[in-house]
mmCIF file with all atom_site columns, C-alpha atoms in Angstrom:
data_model
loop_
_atom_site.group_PDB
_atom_site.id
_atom_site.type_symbol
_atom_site.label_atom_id
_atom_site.label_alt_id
_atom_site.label_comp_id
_atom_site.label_asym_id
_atom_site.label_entity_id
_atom_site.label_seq_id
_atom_site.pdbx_PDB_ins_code
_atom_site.Cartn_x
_atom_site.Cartn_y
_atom_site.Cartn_z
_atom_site.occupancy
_atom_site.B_iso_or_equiv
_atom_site.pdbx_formal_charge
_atom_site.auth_seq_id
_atom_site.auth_comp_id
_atom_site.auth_asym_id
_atom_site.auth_atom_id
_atom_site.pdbx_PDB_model_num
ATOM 1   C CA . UNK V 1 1   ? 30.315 45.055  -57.250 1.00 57.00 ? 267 UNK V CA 1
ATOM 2   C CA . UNK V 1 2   ? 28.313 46.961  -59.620 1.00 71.00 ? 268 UNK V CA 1
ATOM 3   C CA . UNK V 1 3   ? 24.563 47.162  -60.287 1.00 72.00 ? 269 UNK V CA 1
ATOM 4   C CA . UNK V 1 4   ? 24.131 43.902  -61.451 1.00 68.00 ? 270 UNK V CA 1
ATOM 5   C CA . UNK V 1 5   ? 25.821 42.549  -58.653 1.00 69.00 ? 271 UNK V CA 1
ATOM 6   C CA . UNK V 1 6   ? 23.476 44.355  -56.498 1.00 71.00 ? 272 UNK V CA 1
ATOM 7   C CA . UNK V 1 7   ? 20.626 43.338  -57.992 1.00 68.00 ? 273 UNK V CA 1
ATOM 8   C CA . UNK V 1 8   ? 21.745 39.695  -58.103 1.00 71.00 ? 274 UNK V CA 1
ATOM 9   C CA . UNK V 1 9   ? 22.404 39.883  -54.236 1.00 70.00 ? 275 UNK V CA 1
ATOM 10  C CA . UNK V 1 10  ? 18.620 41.480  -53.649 1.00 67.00 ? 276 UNK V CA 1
ATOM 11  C CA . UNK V 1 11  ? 16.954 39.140  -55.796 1.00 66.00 ? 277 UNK V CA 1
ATOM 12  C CA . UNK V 1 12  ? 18.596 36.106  -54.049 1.00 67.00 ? 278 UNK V CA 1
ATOM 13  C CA . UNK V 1 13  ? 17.569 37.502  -50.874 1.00 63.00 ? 279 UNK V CA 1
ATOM 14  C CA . UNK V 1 14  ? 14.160 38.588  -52.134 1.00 64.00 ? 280 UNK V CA 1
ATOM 15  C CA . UNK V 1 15  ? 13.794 34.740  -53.717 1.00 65.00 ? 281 UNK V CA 1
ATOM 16  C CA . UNK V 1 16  ? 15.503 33.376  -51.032 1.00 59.00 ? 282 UNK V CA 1
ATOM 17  C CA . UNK V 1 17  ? 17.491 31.609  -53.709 1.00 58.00 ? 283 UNK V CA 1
ATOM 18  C CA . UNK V 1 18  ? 20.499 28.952  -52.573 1.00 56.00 ? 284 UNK V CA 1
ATOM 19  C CA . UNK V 1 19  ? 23.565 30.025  -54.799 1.00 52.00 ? 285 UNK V CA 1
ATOM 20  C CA . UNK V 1 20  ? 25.824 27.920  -53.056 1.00 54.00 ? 286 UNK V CA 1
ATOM 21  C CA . UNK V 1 21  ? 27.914 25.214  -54.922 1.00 56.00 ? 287 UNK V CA 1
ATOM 22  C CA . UNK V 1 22  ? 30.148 22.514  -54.128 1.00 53.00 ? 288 UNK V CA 1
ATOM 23  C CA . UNK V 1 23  ? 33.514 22.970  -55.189 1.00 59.00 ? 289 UNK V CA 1
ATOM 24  C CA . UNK V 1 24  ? 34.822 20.578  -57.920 1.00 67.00 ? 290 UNK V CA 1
ATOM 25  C CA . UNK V 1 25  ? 37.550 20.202  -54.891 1.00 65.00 ? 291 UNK V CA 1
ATOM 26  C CA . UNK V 1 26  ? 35.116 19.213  -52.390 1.00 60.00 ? 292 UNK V CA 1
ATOM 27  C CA . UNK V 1 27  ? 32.986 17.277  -54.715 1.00 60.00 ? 293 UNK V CA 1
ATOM 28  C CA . UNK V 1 28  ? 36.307 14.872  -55.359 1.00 68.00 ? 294 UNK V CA 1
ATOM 29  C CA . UNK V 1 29  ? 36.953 15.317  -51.481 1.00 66.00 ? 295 UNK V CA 1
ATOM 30  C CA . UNK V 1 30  ? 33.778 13.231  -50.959 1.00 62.00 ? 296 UNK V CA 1
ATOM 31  C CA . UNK V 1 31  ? 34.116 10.553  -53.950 1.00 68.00 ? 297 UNK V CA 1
ATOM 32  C CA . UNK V 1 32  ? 37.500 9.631   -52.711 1.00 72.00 ? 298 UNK V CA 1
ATOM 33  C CA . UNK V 1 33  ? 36.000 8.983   -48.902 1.00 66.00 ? 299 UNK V CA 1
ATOM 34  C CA . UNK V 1 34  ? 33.227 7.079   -49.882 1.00 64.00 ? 300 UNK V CA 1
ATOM 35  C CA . UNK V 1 35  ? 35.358 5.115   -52.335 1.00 68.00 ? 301 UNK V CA 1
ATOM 36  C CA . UNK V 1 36  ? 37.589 4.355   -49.530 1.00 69.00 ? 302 UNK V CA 1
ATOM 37  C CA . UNK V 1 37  ? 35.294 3.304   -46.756 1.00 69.00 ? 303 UNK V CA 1
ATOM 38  C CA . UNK V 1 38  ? 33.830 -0.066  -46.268 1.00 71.00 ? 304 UNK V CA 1
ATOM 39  C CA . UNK V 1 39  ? 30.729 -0.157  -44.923 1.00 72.00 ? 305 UNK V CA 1
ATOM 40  C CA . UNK V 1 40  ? 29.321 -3.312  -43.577 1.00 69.00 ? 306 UNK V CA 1
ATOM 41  C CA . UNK V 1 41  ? 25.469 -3.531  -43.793 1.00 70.00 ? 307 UNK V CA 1
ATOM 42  C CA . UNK V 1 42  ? 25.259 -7.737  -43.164 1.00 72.00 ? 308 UNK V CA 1
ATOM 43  C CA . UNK V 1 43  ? 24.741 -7.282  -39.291 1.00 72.00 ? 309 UNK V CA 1
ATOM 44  C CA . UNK V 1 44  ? 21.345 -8.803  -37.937 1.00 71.00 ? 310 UNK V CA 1
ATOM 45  C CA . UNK V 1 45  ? 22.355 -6.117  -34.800 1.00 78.00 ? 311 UNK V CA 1
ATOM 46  C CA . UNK V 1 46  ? 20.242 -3.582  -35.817 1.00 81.00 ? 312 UNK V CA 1
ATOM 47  C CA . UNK V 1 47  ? 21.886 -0.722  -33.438 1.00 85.00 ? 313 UNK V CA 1
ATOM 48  C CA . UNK V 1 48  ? 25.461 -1.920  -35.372 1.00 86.00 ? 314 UNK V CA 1
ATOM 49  C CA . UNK V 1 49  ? 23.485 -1.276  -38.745 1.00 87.00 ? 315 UNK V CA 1
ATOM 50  C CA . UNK V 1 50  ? 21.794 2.092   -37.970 1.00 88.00 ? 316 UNK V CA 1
ATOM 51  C CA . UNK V 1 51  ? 25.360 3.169   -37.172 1.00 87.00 ? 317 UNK V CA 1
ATOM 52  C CA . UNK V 1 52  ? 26.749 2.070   -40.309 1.00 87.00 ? 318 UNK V CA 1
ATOM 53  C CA . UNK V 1 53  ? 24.162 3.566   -42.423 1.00 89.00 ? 319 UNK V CA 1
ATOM 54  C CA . UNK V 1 54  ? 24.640 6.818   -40.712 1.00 89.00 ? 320 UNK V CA 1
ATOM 55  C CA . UNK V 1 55  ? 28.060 7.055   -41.523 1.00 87.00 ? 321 UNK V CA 1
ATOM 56  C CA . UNK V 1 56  ? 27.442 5.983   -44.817 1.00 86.00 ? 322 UNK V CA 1
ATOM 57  C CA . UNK V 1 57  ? 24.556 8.168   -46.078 1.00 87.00 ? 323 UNK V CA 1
ATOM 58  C CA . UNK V 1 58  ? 26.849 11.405  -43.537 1.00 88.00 ? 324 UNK V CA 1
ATOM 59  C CA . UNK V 1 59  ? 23.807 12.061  -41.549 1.00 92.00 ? 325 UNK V CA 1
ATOM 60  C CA . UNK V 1 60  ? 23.478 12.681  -37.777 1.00 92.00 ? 326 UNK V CA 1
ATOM 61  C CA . UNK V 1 61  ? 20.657 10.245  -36.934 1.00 93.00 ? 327 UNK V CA 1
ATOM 62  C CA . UNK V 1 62  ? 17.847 7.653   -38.145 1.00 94.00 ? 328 UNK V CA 1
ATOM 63  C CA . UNK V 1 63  ? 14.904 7.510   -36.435 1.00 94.00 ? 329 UNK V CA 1
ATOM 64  C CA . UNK V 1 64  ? 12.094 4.260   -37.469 1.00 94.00 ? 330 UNK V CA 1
ATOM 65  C CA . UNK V 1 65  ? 8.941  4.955   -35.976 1.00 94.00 ? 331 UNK V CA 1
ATOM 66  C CA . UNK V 1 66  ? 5.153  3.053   -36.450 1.00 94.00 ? 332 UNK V CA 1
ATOM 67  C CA . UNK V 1 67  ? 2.718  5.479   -38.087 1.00 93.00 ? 333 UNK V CA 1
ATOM 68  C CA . UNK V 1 68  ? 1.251  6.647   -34.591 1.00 93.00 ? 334 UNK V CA 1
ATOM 69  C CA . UNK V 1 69  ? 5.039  7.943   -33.583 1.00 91.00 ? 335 UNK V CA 1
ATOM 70  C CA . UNK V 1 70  ? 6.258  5.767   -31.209 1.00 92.00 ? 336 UNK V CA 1
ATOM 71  C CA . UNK V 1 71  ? 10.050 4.494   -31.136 1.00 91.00 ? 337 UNK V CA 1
ATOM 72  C CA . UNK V 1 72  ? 10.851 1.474   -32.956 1.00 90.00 ? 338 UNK V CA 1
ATOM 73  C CA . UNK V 1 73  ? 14.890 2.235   -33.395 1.00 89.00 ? 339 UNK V CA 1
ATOM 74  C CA . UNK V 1 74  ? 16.838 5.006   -33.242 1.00 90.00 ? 340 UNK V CA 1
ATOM 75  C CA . UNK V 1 75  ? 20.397 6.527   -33.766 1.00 90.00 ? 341 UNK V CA 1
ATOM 76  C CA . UNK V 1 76  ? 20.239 9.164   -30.794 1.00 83.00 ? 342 UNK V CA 1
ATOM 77  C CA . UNK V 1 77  ? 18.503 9.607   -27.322 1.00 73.00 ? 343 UNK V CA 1
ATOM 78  C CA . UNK V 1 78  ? 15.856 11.939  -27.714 1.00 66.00 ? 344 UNK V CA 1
ATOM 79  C CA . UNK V 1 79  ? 14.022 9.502   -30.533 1.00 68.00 ? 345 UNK V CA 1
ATOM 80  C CA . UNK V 1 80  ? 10.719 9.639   -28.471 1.00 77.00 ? 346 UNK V CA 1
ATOM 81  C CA . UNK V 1 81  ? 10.686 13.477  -28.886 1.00 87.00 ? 347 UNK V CA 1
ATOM 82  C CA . UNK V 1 82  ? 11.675 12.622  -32.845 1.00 88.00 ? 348 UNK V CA 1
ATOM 83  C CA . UNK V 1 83  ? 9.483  10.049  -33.586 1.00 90.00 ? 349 UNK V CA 1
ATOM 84  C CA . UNK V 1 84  ? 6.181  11.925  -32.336 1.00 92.00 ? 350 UNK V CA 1
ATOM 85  C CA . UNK V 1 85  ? 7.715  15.141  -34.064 1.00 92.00 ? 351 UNK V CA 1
ATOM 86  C CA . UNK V 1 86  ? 8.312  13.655  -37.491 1.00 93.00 ? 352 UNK V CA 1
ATOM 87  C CA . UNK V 1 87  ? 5.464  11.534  -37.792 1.00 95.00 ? 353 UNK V CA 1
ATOM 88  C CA . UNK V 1 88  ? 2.966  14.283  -36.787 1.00 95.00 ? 354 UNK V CA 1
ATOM 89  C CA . UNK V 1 89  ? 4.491  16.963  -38.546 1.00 95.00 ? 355 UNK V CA 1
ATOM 90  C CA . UNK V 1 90  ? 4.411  14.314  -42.068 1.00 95.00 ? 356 UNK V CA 1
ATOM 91  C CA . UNK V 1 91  ? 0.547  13.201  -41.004 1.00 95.00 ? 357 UNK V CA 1
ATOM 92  C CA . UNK V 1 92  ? -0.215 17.198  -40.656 1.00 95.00 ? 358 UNK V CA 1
ATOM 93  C CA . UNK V 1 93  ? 0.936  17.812  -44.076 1.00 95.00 ? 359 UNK V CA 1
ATOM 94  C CA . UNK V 1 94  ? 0.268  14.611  -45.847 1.00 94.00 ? 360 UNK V CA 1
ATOM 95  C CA . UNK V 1 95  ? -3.650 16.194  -44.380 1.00 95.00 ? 361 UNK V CA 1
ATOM 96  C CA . UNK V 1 96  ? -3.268 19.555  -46.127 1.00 95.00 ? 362 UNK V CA 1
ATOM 97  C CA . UNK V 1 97  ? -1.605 18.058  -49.081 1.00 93.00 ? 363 UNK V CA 1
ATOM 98  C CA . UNK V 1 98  ? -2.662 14.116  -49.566 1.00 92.00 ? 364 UNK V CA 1
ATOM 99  C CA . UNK V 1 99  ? -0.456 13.202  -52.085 1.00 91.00 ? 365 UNK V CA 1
ATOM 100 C CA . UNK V 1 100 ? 2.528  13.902  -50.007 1.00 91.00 ? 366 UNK V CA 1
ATOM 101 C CA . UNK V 1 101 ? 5.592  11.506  -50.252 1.00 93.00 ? 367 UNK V CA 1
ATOM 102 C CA . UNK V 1 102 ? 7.941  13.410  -48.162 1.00 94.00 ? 368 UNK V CA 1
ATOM 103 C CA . UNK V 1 103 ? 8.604  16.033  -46.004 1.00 94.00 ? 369 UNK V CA 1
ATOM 104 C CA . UNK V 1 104 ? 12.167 18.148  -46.121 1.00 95.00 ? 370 UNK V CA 1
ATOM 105 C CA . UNK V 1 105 ? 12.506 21.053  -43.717 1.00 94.00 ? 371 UNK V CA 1
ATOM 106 C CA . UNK V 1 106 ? 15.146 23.134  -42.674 1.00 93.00 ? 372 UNK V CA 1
ATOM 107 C CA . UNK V 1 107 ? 15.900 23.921  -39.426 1.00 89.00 ? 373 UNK V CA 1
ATOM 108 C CA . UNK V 1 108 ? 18.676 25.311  -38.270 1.00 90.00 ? 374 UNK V CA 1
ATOM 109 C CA . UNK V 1 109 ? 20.863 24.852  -41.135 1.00 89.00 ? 375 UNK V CA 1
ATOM 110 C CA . UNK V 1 110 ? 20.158 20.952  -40.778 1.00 92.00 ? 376 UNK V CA 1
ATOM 111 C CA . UNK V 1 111 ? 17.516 19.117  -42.447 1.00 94.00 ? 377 UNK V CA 1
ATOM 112 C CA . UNK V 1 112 ? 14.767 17.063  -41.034 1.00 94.00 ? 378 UNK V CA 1
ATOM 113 C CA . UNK V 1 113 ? 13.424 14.541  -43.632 1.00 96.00 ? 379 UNK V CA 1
ATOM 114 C CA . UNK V 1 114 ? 10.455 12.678  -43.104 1.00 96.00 ? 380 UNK V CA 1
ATOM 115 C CA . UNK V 1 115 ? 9.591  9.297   -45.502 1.00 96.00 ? 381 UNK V CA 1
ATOM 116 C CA . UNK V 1 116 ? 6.424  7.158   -44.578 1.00 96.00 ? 382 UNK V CA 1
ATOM 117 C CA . UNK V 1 117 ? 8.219  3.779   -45.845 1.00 95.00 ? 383 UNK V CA 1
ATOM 118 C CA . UNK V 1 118 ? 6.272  -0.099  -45.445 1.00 92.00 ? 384 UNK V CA 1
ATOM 119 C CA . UNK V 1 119 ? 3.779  1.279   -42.687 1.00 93.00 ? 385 UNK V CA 1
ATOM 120 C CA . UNK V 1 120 ? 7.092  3.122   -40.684 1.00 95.00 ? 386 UNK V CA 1
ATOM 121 C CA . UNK V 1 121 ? 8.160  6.894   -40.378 1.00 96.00 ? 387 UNK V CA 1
ATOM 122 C CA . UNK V 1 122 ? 11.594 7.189   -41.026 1.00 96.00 ? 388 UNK V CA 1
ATOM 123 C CA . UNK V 1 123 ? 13.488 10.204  -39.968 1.00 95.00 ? 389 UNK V CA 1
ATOM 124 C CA . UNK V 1 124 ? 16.626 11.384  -40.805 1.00 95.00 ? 390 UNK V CA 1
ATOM 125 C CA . UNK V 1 125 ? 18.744 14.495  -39.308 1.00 94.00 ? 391 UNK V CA 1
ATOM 126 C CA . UNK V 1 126 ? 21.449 15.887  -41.582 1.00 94.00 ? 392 UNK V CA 1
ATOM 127 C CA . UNK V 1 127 ? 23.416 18.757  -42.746 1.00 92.00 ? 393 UNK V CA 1
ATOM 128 C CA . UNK V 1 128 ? 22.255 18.419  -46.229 1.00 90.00 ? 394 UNK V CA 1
ATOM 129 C CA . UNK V 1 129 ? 19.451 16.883  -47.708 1.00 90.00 ? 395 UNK V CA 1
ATOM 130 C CA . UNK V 1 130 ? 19.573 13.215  -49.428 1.00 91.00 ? 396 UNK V CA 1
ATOM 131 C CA . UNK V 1 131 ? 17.697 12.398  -52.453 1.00 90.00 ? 397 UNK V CA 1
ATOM 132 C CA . UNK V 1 132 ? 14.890 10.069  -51.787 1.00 89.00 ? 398 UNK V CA 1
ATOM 133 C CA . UNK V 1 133 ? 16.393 7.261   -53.926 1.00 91.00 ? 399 UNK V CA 1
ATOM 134 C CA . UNK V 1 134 ? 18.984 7.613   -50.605 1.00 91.00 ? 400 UNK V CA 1
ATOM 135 C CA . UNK V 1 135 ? 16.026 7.814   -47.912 1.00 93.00 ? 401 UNK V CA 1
ATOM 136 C CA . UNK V 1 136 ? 14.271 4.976   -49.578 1.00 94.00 ? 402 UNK V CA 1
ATOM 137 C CA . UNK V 1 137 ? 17.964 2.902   -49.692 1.00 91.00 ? 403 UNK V CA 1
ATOM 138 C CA . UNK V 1 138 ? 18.559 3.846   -45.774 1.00 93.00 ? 404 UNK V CA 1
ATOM 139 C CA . UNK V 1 139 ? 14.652 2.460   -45.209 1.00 94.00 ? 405 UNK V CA 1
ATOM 140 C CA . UNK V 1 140 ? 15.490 -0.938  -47.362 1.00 92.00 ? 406 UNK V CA 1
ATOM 141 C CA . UNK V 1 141 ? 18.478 -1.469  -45.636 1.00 89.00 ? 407 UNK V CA 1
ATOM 142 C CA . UNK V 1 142 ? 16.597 -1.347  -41.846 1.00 91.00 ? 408 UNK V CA 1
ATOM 143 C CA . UNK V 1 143 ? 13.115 -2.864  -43.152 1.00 90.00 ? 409 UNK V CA 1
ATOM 144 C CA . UNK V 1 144 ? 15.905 -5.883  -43.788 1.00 87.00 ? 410 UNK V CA 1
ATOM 145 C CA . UNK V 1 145 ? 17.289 -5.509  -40.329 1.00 85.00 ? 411 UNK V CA 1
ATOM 146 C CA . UNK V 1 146 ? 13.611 -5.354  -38.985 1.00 84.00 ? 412 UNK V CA 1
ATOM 147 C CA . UNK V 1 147 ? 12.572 -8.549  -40.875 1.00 84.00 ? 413 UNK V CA 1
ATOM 148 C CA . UNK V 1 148 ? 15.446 -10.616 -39.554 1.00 79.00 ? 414 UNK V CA 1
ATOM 149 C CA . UNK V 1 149 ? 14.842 -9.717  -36.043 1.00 73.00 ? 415 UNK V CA 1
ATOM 150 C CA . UNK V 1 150 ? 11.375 -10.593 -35.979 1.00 71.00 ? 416 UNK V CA 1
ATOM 151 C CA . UNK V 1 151 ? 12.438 -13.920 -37.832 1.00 64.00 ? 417 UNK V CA 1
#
């Protein structure tokens, strides 16, 4: 490693710049699973769906919360703690910065990502972060789920 090198490695450090990339290998590693799974979102059981969706989207949980935090549905057990978390950490923000649409944050090496969607928080736990086309998909998909159940 020369010079260059060096300064490469202190400027990403410096920058905190992300120079990791997917392989091409891994990249076709995850086309080929999605294309082969099935995932079944016509369920009015909305515990069933939030399961499905989790697998499909590859995140570890889903939390739907009203806008004052508390639980409406969630993938794991601690969604009381998650629910008051993500929707006052997204009202804090959305105070400092109005126009906010969503909150990312990494923690841990996992992200937390926060979407206010049809007067609902939803948050959503993963190892890498989705697009927002994907959070506003996984929100779609449940304010379906919600609507049938109250039906």
């Amino acid at each position: 490693m020369g010079i260059s090198g060096a300064l490469r490695r202190f400027a990403e450090v410096v920058l905190d710049i992300d120079s990791t990339e997917l392989s091409i290998e891994q990249c076709r590693a995850l086309e080929e699973f999605s294309a082969k799974m099935k995932f079944d979102t016509d369920t009015s059981d909305l515990k069933k769906l939030m399961g499905v969706l989790k697998r499909k989207h590859l995140v570890d949980s889903i939390c739907v919360a009203k806008l004052n935090g508390s639980a409406i549905a969630s993938t794991n057990g601690s969604s009381g703690t998650e629910c008051i978390l993500g929707t006052s950490m997204f009202k804090y923000i959305n105070s400092e910065l109005p126009k906010s649409e969503s909150v990312f944050v990494k923690v841990d090496g996992n992200w937390l990502m926060i979407m206010p969607y049809d007067a609902k928080m939803y948050i959503v736990r993963a190892p890498s972060n989705l697009s927002t086309i994907e959070l506003k998909a996984i929100a779609k998909e449940l304010e379906r789920a919600l609507k049938r159940k109250k039906s």
